[in-house]
Every structure is written in structure tokens, then in C-alpha cells.
Coordinates of C-alpha atoms (C1' of nucleotides) in Angstrom, one line a residue:
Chain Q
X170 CA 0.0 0.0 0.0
X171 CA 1.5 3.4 -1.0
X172 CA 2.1 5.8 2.2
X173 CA -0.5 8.0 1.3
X174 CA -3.2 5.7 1.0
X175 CA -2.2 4.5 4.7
X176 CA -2.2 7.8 6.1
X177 CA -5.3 8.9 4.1
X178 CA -6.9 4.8 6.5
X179 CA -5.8 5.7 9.6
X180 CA -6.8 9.2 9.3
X181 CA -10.5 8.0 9.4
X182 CA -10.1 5.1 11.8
X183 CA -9.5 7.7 13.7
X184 CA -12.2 9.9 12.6
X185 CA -14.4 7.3 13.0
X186 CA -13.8 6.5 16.1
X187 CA -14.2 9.5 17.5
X188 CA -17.4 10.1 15.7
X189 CA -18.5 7.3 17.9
X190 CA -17.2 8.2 21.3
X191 CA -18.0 11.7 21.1
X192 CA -21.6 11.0 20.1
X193 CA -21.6 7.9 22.8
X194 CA -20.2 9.5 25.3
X195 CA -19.8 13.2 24.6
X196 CA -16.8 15.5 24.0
X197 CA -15.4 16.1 27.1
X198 CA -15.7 13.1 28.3
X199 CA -14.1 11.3 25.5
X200 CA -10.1 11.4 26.2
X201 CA -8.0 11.2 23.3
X202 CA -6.5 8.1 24.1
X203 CA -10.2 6.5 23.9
X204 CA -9.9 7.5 20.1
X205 CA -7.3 6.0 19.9
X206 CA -7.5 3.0 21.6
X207 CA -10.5 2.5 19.2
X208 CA -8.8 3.7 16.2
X209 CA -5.8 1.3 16.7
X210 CA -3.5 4.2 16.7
X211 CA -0.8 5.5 19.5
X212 CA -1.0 9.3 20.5
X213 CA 1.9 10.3 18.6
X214 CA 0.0 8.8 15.8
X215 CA -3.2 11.1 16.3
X216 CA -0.4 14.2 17.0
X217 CA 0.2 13.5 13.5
X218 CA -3.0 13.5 11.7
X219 CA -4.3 16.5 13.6
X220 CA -3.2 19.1 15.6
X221 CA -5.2 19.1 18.5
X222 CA -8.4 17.4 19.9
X223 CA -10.4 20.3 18.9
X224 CA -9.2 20.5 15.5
X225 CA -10.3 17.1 15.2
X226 CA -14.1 18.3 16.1
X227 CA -14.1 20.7 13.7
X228 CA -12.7 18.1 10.9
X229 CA -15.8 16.1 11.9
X230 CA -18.2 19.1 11.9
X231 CA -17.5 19.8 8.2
X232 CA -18.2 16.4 7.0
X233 CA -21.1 16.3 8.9
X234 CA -22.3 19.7 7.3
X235 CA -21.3 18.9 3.6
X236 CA -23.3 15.3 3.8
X237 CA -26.7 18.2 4.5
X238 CA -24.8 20.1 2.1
X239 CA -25.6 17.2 -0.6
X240 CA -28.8 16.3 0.4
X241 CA -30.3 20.2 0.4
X242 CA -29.1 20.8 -3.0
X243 CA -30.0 17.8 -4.2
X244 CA -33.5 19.6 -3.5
X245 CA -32.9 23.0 -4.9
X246 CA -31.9 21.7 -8.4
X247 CA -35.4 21.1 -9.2
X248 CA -37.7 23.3 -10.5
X249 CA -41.2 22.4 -8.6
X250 CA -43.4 24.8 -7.2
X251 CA -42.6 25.8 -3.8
X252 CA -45.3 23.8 -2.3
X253 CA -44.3 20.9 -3.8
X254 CA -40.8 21.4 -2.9
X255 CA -41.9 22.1 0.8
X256 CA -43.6 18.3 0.9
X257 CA -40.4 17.1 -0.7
X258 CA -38.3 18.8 2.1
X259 CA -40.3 17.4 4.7
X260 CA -40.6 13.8 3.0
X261 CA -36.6 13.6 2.8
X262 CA -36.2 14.8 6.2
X263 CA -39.3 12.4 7.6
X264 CA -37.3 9.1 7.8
X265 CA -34.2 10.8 9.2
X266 CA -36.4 12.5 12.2
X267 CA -37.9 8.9 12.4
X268 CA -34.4 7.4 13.1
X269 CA -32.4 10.2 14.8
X270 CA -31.6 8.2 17.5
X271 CA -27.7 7.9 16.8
X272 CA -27.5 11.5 15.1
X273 CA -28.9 13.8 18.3
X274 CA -26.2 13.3 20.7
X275 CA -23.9 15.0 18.3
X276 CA -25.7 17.3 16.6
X277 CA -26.6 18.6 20.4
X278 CA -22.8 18.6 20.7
X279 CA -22.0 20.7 17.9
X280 CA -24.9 23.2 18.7
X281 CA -23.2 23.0 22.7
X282 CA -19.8 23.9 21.6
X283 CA -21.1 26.2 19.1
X284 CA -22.4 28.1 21.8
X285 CA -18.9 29.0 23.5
X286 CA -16.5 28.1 20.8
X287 CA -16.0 30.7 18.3
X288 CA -14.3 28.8 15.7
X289 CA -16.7 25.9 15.8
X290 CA -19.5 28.2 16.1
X291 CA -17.9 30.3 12.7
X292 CA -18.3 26.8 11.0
X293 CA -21.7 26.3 12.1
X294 CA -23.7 29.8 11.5
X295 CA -22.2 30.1 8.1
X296 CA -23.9 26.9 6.2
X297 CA -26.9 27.6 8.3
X298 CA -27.5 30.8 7.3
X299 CA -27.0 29.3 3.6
X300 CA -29.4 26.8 4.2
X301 CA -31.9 29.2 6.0
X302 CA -31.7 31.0 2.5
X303 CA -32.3 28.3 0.6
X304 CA -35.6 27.9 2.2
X305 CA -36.5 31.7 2.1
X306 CA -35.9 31.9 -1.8
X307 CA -38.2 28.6 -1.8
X308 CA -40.9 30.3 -0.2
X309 CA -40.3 33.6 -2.0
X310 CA -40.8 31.7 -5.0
X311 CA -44.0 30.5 -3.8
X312 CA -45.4 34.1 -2.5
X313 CA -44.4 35.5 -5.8
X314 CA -46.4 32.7 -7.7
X315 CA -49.3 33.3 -5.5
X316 CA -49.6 29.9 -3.8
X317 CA -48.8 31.7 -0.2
X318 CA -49.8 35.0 1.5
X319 CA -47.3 37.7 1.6
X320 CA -45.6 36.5 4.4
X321 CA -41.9 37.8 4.7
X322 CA -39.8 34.6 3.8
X323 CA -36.8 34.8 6.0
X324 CA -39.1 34.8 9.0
X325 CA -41.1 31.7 7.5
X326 CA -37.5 30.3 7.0
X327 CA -36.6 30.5 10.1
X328 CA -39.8 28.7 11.0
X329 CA -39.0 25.5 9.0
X330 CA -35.5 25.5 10.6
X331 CA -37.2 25.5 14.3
X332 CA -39.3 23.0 12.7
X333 CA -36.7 20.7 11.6
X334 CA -34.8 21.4 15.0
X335 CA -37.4 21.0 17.1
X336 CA -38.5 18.0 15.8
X337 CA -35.0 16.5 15.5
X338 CA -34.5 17.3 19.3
X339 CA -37.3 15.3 20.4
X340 CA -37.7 12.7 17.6
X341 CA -34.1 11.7 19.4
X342 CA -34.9 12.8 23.0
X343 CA -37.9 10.9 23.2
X344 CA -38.5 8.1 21.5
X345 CA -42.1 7.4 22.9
X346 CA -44.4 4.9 20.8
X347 CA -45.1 8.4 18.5
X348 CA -44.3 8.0 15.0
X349 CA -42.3 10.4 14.2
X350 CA -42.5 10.2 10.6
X351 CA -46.1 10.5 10.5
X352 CA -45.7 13.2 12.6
X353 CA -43.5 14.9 10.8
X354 CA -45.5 14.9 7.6
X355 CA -48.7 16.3 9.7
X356 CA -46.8 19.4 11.1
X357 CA -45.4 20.3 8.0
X358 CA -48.6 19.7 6.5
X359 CA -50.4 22.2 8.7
X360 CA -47.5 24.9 8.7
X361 CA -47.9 24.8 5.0
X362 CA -51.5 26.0 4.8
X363 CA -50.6 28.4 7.5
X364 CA -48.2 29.8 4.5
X365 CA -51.0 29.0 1.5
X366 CA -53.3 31.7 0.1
X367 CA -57.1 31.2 0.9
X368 CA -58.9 29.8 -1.6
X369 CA -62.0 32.1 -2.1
Chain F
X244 CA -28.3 35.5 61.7
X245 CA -30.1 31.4 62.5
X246 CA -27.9 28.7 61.4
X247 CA -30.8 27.1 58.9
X248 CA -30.7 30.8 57.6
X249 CA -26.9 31.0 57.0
X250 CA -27.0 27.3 55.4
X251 CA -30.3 28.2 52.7
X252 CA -28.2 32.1 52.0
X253 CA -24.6 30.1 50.7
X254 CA -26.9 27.2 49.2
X255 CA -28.6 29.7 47.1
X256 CA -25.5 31.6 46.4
X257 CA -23.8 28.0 45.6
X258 CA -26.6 27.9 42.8
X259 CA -26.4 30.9 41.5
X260 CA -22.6 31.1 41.1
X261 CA -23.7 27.6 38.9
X262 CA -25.8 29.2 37.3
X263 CA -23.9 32.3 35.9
X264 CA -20.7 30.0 35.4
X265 CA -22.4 26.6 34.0
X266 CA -24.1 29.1 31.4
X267 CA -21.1 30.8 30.2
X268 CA -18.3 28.0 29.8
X269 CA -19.9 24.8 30.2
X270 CA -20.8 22.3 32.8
X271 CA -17.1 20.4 31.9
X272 CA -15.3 23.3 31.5
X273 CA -16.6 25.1 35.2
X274 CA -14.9 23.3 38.0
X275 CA -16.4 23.3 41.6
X276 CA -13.6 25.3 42.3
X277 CA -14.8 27.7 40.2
X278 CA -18.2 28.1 41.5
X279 CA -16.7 28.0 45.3
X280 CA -15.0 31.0 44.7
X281 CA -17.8 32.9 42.8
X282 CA -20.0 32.0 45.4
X283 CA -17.6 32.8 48.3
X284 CA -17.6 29.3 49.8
X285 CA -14.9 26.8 50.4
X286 CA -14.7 23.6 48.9
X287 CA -15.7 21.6 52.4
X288 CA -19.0 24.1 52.5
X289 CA -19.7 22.9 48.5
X290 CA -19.7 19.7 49.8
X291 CA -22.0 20.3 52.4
X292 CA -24.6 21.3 50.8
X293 CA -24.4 19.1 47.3
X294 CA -22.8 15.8 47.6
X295 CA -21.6 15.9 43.9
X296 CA -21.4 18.4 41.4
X297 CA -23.8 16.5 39.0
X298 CA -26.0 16.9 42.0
X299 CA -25.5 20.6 41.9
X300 CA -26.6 20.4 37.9
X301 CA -29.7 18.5 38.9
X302 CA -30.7 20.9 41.5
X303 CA -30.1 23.3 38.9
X304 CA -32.5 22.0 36.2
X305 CA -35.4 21.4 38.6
X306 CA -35.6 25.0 39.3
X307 CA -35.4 26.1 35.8
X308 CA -38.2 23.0 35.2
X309 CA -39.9 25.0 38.1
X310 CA -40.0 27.9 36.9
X311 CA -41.3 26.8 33.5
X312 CA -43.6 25.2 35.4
X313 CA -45.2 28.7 36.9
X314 CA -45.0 30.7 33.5
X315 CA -47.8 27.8 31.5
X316 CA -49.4 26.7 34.7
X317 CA -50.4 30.6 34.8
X318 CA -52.1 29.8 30.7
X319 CA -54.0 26.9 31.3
X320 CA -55.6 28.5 34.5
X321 CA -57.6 31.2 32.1
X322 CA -60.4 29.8 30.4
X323 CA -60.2 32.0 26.9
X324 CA -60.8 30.0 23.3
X325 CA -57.5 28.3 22.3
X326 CA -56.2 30.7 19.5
X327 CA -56.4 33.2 22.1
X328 CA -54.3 31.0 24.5
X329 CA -52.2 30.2 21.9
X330 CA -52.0 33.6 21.2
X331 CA -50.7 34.6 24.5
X332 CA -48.5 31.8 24.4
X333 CA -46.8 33.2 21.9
X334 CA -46.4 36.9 23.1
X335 CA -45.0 35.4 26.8
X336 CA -42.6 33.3 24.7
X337 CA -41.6 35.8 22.2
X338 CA -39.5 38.3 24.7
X339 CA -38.3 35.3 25.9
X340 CA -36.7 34.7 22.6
X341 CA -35.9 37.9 22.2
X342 CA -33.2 38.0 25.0
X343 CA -32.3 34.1 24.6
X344 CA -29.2 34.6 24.6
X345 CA -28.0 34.4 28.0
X346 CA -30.5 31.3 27.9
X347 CA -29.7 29.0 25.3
X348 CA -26.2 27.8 26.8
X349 CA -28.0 26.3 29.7
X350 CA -30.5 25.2 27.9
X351 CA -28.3 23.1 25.5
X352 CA -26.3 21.9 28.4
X353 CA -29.6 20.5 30.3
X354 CA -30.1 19.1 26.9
X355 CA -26.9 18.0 26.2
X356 CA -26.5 15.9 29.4
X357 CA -29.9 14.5 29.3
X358 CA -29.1 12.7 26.1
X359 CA -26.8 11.0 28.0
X360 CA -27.0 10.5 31.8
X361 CA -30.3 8.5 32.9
X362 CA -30.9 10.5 35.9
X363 CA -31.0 14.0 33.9
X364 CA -33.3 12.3 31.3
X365 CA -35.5 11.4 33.6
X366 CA -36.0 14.5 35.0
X367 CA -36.2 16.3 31.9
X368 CA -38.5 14.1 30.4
X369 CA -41.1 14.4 32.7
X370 CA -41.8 17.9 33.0
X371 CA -41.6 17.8 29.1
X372 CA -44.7 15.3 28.3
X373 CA -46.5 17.5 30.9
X374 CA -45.9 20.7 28.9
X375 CA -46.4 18.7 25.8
X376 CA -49.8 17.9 26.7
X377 CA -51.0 21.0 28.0
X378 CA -50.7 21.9 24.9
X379 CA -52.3 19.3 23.3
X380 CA -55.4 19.7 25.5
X381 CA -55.6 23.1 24.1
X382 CA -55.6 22.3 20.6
X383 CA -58.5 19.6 21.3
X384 CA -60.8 22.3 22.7
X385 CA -60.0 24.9 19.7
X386 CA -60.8 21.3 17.8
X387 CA -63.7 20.9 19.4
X388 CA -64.9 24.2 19.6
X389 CA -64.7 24.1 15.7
X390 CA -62.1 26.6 15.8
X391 CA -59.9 23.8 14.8
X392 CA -59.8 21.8 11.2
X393 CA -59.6 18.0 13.4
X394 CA -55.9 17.3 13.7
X395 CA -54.7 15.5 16.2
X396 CA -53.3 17.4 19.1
X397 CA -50.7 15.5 20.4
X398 CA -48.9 15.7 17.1
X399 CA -49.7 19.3 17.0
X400 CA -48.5 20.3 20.5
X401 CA -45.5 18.3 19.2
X402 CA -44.9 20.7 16.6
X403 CA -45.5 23.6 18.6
X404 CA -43.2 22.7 21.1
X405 CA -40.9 22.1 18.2
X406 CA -41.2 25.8 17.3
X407 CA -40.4 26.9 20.9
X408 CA -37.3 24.9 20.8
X409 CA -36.0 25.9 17.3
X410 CA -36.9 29.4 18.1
X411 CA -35.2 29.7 21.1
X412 CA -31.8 27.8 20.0
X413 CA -31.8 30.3 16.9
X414 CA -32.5 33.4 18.7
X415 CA -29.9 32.3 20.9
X416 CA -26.9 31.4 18.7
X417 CA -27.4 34.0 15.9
X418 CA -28.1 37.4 17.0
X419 CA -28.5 38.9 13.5
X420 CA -30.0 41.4 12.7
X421 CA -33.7 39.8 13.5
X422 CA -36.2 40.7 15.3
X423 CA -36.9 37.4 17.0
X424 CA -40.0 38.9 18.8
X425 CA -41.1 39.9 15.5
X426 CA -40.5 36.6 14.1
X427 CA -41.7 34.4 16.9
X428 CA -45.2 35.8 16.4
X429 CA -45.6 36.2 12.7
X430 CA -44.3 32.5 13.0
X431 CA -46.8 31.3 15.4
X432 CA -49.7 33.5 13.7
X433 CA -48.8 31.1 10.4
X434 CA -48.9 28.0 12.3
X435 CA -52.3 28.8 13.8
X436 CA -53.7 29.6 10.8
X437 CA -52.6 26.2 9.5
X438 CA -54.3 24.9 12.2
X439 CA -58.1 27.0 12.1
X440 CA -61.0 25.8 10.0
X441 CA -60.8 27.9 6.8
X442 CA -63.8 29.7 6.8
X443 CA -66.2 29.2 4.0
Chain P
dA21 C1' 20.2 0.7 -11.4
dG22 C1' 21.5 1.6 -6.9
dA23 C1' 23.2 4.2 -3.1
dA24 C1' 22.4 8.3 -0.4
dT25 C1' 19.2 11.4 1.5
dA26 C1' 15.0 13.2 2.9
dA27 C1' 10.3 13.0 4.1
dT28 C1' 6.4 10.7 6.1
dA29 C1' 3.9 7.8 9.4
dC30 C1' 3.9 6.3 13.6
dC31 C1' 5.3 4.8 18.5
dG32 C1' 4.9 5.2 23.6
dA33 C1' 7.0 7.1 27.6
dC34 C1' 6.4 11.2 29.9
dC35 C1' 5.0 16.0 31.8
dG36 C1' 2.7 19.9 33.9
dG37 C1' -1.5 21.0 35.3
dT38 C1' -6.3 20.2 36.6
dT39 C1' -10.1 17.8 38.5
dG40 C1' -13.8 15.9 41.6
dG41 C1' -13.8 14.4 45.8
dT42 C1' -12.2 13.5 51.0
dA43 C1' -10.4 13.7 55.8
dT44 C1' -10.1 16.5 59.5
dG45 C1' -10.6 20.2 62.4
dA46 C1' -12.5 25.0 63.9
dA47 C1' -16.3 28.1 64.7
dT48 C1' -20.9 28.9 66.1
dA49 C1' -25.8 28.5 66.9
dA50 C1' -29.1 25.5 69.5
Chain H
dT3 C1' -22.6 19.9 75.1
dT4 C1' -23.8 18.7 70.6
dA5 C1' -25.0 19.1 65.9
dT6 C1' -24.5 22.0 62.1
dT7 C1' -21.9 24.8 59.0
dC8 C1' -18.0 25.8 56.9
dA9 C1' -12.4 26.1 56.2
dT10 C1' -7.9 24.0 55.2
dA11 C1' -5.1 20.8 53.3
dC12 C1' -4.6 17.2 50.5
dC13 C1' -4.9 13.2 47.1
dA14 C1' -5.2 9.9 43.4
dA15 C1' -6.6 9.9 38.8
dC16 C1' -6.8 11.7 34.6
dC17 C1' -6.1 14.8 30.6
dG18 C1' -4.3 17.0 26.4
dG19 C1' -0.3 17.5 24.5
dT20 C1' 5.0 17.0 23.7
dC21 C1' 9.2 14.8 22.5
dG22 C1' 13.0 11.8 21.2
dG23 C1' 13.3 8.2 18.4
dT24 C1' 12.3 4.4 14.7
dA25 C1' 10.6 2.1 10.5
dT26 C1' 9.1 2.7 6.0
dT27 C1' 8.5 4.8 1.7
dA28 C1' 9.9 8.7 -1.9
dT29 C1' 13.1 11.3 -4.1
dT30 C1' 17.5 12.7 -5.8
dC31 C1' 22.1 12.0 -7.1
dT32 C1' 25.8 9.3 -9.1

DNA sequence: AGAATAATACCGACCGGTTGGTATGAATAA
DNA sequence: TTATTCATACCAACCGGTCGGTATTATTCT
């Protein structure tokens, strides 16, 4: 095996190892040498691959963020009519509420250390606030085509996202006999005729 | 000054030094030697009065759960048609969101821990299907006044919880530009309309 | 081609500092 | 006196990160 293809192996052993201890057992109480115990690498090893612990966070932020980044433009490519595109949003992001289980504990930690670390939370706002776009020029679209009332689409934005938060949080918080899916597809349901014109 | 006096005055002053600290760098990050100092108290009196300092975080989130519990037990005591409770919902939440920020941090810890140790879960959980169904019992009168089209308000309360939460972790990590008061209700007004009978 | 040199990937012992928690004794109210 | 409330001193464990060194692979020179 040529050198770079080793380092390129261990590099995500190692990632993916700590993907799993930090979303097991949290950040902070994840030690480095838990990585990489797990990862099958010594600490001089890790020291190689990344600079610090925190670096390593951030390294696992990013892919996390470009996997969303895929599956929202996926959406955006299209060229439906808003509502439409609303019921596909909500479709897509249906089965992943329904399964959240796994992905909570570290979105939480990402949001957590957002919330005190300025460098992660630089790498968090920015692909939110393009995300948060996306949605506004989708309902923008829709006010302009006269499906919806004149609401102002960043605010209705921002309402999907707290949507799609808030459902996440407690889809993995609280996994009750609800089904989230269904669930899911109701809310977004309702919020969308709170958004659609009256027929008259 | 009576000793069971003294004792309540640095137990209270033990809290809120958590408090202040917990919120601004962490629960990991604050050690108890941290909130000794802050609160004036030696390390023997922290011990005195909290036998651990995920005690001290427990103590902590019951009287934020408290608290909560006052601001909606004061709703559901008024007997007003449910968009006009859900109205007022909305305008006691909205300043709420407005100044989130010094907020969200604890909020996400609470969170943040209770995805992973059992005995925060449990305590979070509790007070959370009690909210949770408050506000379903309000949707079902608004459903059964007619106000309502007939959704089903668990589901319902479920999204509108899911609002509060997203609002309140955007508001709080993303002080744009926004008016989050603004937002919260033009929000919540779209949502209720989603929710009343179109009138015919 | 093959020797010499450099660069990369990795090891594991080690360090300074911090942490939650404890053992023990002093002050003070009851 | 006696129980409560707190202060002091201390500890064992752990943590992120460093460092000197080695083995292996690329590159360059002859």
C-alpha cells in the first residue's frame, strides 16, 4: 500500500472513532486516548493526523455539514413549485427524524460547543444561514407565484428550521411509541397551509 | 443570623454562582472550584450542601423546570378559546426569545446531558410530556370548539413545542439582525392559521 | 540501477496541570 | 454539650499535548 493511501486509513479510523465516542459519550468526556485505543493508533499517531483534539471536532463538523450540504441541494436543483418542494423537504427529512436516534447526541454537541466556541461556532452559522436561504428563496418563490400570502420569507424560514430542530431534538430525545414520521409529515402539512393563500 | 438561615443564603449563592458560570463555559469546562470561589464558599462548604457536582446540575435544572412550570401553569388556568391562548403563548414566549441569549447555553447543556446520563433524562422528560400535553389539550378544545380543522393534538402540541425549541436555539446562537419577537409571532400566527377551519 | 538522502507515518513514555472528591478540624448556633 | 456549617489541606486519577526516536517509503544523485 503506497504511504499516502495508509495515512489517508488511519486518518478516518481515527475519525471514525471519535465520531462514535464523542456522540456515545460526549466530547469532554471522550479522552483522546479512547480515540485511539479504538482507532488502533498510538497518541503520537493522532499528533500527526491532527493538531489538537479540537481541530479534530471541527474536521468532523464539516463532513457532517457537507453530507446536509448534498442532500439540500439535491432539492434545490429542481424546479417544482414551492409547495411541492416544501412536501419534498419534509418527505426527505421524515425518515431521518424517524431514526435520529444515533444522530442527536452529536448534533446537540456541535450546537453546545457552538455556543462557547467561536471557531466551531464560525463553522456552524455560516452553512446555516445558507441553508436558511435556501428555504427563504423557496418560499419567495411561492409568495411570488401566489400559492402563499405575503408572508416575509426569511421569518417563514426561520420557522422551518425551528421545525426541523425541534422535531429533531425530540424525535431523538424521546423516542415514545409516537411515530415520528407521521408526525413529521402532519406538522409540515399544517405549517404549509398556514403559509398558502385562501382559496375564495 | 439562624444557622438554617446562613445554610439556605450560601446554598442559594452555591446555585447561583452555577448558574452564571455553568451558562457561560460549560458544565465540563466550570470546575467546583470555580463556582466556590464565585459564590464565596470553600470547597468543604460545597460539599456540604451538594454531595456531587452532577447533583449541583440536577438541582439546577429542577428549578429552571420549576419555573417553567409557573410561567404555562399561569395559561391553562384562564379559560379564553385556544387561539387566544395560543396567542398569549406566543407573546410570553416571544420576549423570551428575544433575549435568549444568555439562555440557550444552559439550555443546551440541560439538553446536552440529558441525552446521555439516565438521571437528567428522567428529569427532563417528565416535565416535558407535561408541557407537551397541556398543549395538546388546548388544541383539542380549539378542535372541538370548531375553531380547529380535526388534527390530532398530540402531534400538534408536538410541533409547537418544536417551534419553541428551534426558536429559542436560533434566537440564541445568531443574534443577527432579526427581530426574534417579531419573528416568533408572525411565526406562530402562520402555524395557527394552518391549524383554524378555513372559513367558508 | 542503486546508493544516499529526505520526508512521512507512527510509537509510547512522559509532563505539567487540573479535577472531583475527601479527611479532619475549627467556629458557632441550639 | 452537641449538631451543624464551613475552612484547610490534600490526594489519586486523569487529561491534552510533547518529544525523542524508529521504521518505512519517496526522491534525488551518481
Amino acid at each position: 500500500m503506497t504511504k499516502q493511501a495508509r495515512g489517508d486509513l488511519t486518518r478516518q479510523k481515527i475519525l471514525q472513532a471519535a465520531r462514535s465516542n464523542f456522540s456515545r459519550r460526549g466530547y469532554d468526556a471522550t479522552g483522546v486516548a479512547d480515540i485511539c485505543q479504538q482507532a488502533g493508533v498510538s497518541k503520537g499517531g493522532f499528533y500527526h493526523h491532527f493538531p489538537s483534539k479540537q481541530a479534530l471536532f471541527i474536521a468532523l463538523l464539516q463532513d457532517w455539514l457537507h453530507a446536509l450540504d448534498v442532500q439540500i441541494s439535491a432539492l434545490t436543483t429542481q424546479n417544482t413549485p414551492a409547495t411541492v418542494m416544501l412536501q419534498n423537504l419534509a418527505a426527505l427529512a421524515a425518515p431521518l427524524f424517524a431514526e435520529a436516534a444515533g444522530q442527536v447526541p452529536m448534533f446537540l454537541e456541535f450546537w453546545n460547543k457552538a455556543a462557547r466556541d467561536t471557531e466551531v461556532w464560525a463553522a456552524t452559522i455560516e452553512p446555516y444561514h445558507r441553508y436558511r436561504d435556501v428555504f427563504a428563496s423557496i418560499i419567495q418563490q411561492g409568495v411570488e407565484s401566489g400559492d402563499f400570502r405575503a408572508v416575509a420569507p426569511q421569518m417563514m424560514a426561520t420557522g422551518l428550521v425551528a421545525l426541523g430542530i425541534g422535531l429533531l431534538l425530540q424525535a431523538g430525545l424521546d423516542q415514545d411509541g409516537m411515530n415520528w414520521g407521521e408526525t413529521t409529515q402532519q406538522i409540515t402539512q399544517t405549517f404549509l397551509k398556514g403559509l398558502q393563500q385562501e382559496t375564495e
